[in-house]
CSV table of C-alpha atoms in Angstrom, one decimal:
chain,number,residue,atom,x,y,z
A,15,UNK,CA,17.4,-62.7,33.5
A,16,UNK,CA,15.3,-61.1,30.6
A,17,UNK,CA,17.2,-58.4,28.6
A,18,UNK,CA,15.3,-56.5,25.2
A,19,UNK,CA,16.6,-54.7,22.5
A,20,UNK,CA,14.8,-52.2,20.8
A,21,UNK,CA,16.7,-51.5,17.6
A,22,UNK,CA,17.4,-48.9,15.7
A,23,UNK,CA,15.7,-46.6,12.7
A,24,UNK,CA,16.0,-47.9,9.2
A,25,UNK,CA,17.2,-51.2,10.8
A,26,UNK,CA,15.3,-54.3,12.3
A,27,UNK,CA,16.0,-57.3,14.5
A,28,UNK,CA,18.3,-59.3,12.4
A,29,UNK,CA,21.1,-56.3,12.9
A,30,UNK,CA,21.5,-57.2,16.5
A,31,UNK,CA,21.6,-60.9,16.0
A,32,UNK,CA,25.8,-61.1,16.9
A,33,UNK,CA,24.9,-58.5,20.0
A,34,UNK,CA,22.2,-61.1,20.9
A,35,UNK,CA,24.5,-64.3,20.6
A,36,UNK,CA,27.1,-62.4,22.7
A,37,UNK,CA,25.2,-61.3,25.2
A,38,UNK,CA,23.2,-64.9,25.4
A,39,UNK,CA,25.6,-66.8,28.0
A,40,UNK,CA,24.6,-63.8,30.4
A,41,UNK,CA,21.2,-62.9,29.6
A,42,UNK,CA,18.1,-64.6,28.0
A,43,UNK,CA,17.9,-62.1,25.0
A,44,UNK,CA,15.0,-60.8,23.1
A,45,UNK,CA,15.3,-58.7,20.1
A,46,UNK,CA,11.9,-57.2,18.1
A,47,UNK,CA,11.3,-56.2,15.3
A,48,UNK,CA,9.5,-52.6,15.9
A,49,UNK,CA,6.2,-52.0,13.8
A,50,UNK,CA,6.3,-52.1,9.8
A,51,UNK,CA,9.2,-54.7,10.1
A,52,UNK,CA,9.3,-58.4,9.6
A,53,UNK,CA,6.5,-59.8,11.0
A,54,UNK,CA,5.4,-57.6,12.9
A,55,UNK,CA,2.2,-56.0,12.7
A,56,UNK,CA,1.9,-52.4,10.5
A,57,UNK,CA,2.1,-49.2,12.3
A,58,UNK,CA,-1.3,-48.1,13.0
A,59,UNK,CA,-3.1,-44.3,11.7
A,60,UNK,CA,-2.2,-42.9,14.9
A,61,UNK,CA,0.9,-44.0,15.2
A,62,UNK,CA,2.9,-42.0,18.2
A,63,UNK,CA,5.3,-42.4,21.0
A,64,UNK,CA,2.2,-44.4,23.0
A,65,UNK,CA,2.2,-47.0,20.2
A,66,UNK,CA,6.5,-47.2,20.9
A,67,UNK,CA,6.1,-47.4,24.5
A,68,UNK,CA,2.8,-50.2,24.8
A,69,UNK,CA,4.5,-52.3,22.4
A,70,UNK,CA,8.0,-52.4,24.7
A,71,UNK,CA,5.3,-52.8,27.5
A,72,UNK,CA,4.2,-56.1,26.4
A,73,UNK,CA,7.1,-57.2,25.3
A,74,UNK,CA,8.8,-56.5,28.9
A,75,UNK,CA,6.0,-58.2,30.6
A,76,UNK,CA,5.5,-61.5,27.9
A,77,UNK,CA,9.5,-61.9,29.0
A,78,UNK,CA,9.4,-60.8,32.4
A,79,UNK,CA,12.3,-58.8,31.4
A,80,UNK,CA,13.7,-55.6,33.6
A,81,UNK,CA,16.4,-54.7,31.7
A,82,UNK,CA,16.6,-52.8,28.1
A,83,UNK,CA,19.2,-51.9,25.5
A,84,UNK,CA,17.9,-48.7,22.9
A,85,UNK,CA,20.1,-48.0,20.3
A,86,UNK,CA,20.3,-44.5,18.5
A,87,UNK,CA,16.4,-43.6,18.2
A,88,UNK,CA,15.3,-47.3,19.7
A,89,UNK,CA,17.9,-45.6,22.9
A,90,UNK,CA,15.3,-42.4,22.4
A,91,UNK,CA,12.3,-44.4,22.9
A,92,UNK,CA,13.6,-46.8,25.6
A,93,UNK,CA,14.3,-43.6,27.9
A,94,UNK,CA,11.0,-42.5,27.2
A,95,UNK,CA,9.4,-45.7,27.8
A,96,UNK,CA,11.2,-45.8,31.2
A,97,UNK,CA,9.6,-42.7,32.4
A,98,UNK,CA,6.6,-44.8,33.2
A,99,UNK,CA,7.7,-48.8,32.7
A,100,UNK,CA,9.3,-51.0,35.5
A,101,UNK,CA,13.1,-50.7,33.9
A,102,UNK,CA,15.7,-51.6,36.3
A,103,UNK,CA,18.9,-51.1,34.1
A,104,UNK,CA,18.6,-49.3,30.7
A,105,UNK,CA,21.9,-49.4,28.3
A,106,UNK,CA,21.4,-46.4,25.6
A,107,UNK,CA,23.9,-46.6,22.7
A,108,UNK,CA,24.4,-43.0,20.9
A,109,UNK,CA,20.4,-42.3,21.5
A,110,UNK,CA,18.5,-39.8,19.9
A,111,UNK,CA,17.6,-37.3,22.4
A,112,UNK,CA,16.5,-33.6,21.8
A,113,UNK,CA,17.9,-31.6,24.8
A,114,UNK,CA,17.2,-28.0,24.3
A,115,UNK,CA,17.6,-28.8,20.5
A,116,UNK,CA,20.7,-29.8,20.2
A,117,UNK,CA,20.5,-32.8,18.2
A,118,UNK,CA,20.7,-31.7,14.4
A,119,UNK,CA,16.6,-32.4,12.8
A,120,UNK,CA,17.0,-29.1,9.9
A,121,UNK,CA,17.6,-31.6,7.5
A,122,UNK,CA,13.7,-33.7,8.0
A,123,UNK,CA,11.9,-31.8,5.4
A,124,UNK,CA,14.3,-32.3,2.8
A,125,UNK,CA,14.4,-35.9,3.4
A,126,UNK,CA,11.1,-36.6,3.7
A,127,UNK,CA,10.4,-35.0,0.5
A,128,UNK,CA,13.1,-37.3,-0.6
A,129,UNK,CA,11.9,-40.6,0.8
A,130,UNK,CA,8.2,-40.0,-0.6
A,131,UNK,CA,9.7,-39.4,-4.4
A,132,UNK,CA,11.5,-42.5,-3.5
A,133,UNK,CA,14.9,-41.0,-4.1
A,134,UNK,CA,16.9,-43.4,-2.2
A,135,UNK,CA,20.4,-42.0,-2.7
A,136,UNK,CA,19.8,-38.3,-2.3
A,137,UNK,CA,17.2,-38.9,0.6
A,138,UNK,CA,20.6,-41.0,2.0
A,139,UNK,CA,23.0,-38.2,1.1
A,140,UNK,CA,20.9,-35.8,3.2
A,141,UNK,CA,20.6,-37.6,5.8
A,142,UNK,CA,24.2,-38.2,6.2
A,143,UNK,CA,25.0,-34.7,5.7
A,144,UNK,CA,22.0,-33.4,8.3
A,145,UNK,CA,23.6,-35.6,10.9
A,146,UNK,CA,27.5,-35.0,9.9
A,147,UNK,CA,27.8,-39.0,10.2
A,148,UNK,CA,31.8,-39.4,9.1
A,149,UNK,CA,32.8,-38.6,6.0
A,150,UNK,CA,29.7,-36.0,5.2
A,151,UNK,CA,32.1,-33.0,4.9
A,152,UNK,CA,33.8,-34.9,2.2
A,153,UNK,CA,33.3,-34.2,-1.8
A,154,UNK,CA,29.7,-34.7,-2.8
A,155,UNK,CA,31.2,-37.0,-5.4
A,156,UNK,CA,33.0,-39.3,-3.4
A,157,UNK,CA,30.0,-39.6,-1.5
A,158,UNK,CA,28.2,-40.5,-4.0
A,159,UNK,CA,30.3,-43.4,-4.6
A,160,UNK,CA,30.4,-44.4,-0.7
A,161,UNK,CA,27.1,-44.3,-0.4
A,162,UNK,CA,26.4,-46.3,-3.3
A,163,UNK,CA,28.7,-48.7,-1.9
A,164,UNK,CA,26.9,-48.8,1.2
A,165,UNK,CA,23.8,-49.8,-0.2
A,166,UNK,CA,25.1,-52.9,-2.0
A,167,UNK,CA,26.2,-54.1,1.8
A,168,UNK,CA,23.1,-56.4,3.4
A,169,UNK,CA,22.7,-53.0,6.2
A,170,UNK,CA,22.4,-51.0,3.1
A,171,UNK,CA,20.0,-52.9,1.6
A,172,UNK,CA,17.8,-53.1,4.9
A,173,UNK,CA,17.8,-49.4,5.3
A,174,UNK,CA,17.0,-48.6,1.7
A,175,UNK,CA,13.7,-51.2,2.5
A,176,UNK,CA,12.8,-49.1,5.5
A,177,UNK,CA,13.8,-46.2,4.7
A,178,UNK,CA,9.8,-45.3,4.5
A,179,UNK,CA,9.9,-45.6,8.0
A,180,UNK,CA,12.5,-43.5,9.0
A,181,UNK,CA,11.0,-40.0,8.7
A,182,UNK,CA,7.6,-40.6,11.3
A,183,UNK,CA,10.3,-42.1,14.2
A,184,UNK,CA,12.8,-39.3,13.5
A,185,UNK,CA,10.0,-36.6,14.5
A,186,UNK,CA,9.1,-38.8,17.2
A,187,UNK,CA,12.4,-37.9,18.7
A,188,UNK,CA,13.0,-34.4,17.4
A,189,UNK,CA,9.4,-33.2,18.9
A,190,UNK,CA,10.6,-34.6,22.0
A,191,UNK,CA,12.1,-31.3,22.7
A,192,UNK,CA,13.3,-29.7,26.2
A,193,UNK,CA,15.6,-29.1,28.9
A,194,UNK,CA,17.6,-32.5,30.0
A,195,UNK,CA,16.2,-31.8,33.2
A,196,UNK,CA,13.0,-33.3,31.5
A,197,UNK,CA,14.5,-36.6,32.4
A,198,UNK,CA,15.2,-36.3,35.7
A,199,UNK,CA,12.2,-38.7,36.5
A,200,UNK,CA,13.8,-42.0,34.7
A,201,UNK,CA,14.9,-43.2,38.0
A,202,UNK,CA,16.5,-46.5,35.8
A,203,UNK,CA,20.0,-47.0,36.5
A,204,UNK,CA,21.6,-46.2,32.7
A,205,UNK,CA,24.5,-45.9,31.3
A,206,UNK,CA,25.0,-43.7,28.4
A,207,UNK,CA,27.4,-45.4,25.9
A,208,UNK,CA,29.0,-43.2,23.2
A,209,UNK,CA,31.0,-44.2,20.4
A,210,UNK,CA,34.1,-42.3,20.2
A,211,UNK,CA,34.0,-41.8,16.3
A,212,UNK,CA,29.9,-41.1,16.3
A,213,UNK,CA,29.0,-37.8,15.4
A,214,UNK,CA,30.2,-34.7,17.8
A,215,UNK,CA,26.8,-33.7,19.4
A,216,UNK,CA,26.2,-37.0,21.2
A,217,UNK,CA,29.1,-36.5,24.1
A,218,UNK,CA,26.9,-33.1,25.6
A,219,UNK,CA,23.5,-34.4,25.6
A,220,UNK,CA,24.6,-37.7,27.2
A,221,UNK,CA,27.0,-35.5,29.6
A,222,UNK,CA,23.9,-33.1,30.1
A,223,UNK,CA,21.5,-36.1,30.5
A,224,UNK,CA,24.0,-37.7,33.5
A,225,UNK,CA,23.7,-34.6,35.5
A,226,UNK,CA,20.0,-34.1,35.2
A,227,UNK,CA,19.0,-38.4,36.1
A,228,UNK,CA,19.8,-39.5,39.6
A,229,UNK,CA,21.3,-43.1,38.7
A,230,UNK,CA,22.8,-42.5,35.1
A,231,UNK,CA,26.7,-42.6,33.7
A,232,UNK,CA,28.5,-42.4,30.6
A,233,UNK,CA,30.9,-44.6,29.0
A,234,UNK,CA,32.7,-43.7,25.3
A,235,UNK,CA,33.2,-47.1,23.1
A,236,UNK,CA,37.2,-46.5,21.9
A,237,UNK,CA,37.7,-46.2,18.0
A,238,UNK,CA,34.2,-47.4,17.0
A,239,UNK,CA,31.4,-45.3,15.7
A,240,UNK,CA,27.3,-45.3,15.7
A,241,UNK,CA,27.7,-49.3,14.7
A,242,UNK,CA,29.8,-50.2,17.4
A,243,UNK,CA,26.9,-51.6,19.2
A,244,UNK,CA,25.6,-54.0,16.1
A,245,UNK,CA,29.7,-54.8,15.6
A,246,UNK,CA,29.6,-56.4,19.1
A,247,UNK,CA,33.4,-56.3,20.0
A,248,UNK,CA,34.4,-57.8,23.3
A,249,UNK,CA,35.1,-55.1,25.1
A,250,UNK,CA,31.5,-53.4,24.9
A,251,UNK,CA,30.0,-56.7,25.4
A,252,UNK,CA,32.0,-57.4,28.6
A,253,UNK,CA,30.9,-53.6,29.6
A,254,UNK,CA,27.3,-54.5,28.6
A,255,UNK,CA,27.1,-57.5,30.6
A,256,UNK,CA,28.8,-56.2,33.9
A,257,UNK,CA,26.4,-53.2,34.0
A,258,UNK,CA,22.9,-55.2,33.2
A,259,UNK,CA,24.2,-57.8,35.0
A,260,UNK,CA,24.2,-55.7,38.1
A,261,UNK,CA,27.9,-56.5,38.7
A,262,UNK,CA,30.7,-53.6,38.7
């Protein structure tokens, strides 16, 4: 059966590539590229949650595919794209959802400022810091240097090419704003999946998110963080499988 992966910000298809080769003895997989990425066509003037949503449309239907992972704001737009699309099983890892505004978004001026003066590290810095990923609270100087380390790595390098995107599909998310009882129409069964090292505001909006959604459930990932889901490890893809695959 058909299975879609919608990816990320400041990452494209080629992230989720070990995910994909995992998951491919269960599941015929299909991983996009969003707009502005690969080869995929350029985000259009009015580019808005709509454009997110048709585009997962056709994909779904070109694969005849029912069920969808989203990961962090690609989880944020797969949940919104299931309030109206035909999404039997929906797997969100650490998704960026806005309940009651809860997830941190002070720091999206700053950065976007950033981004447009083309600042890569400090517009990375900030972003770290806004979203108190691990190791943010540390000395500005050693983050300098991890930072700069990270960007030498091929997922550093990926995000410092689309980092231009970033800003327009973190507002995407941010406006997005309410009560989790918002999602109470996303009849999908999903499964919340929260690494256990990811930042600390993820845990209550999932947990809020389960109470508010008739089919959903939460599951923590042990000792991994926001990358578990591009790491792969056996134990999430075993997970993954057993709950798209309809089997408990």
């Amino acid at each position: 059966s058909g299975l879609v992966v919608v990816h990320g910000g400041g990452t494209d298809a080629a992230v989720y590539k070990r995910l994909a080769s995992r998951l491919a003895a269960s599941f015929t997989v299909h991983v996009y590229n969003r707009r502005g990425r690969g080869k995929s066509a350029p985000r259009p003037a009015d580019y808005g949650l709509q454009t997110e949503v048709q585009d997962l449309k056709s994909i779904l239907a070109a694969t005849a595919s029912s069920r969808v992972i989203g990961h962090s704001v690609g989880g944020f737009l797969a949940l919104a794209a299931a309030r109206e699309l035909p999404i039997e099983r929906l797997a969100l890892f650490d998704p960026t959802v806005n309940v009651d505004g809860s997830f941190p978004s002070d720091y999206l001026p700053e950065f976007e400022r950033l981004v447009a003066a083309g600042d890569t590290k400090k517009a990375m810095l900030t972003v770290s810091k806004g979203l108190r990923n691990p190791g943010s609270d540390w000395p500005e100087t050693i983050q300098r240097l991890a930072v700069s380390a990270v960007l030498l790595t091929p997922p550093g390098k990926t995000m410092v090419r689309l980092l231009p995107t970033v800003p327009a599909e973190s507002r995407l998310a941010f406006e997005v704003d309410g009560p989790a009882s918002d999602w109470a129409t996303v009849t999908s069964e999903t499964r919340f999946y929260i690494g256990a090292k990811s930042p600390d505001y993820y845990v209550p909006i999932a947990e809020a998110l389960v109470r508010a959604m008739p089919n959903a459930s939460i599951e923590m990932v042990p000792r991994l963080g926001h990358d578990a889901v591009a790491r792969a490890g056996s134990s999430l893809v075993k997970s993954l499988s057993q709950f798209l695959g309809g089997s408990d």
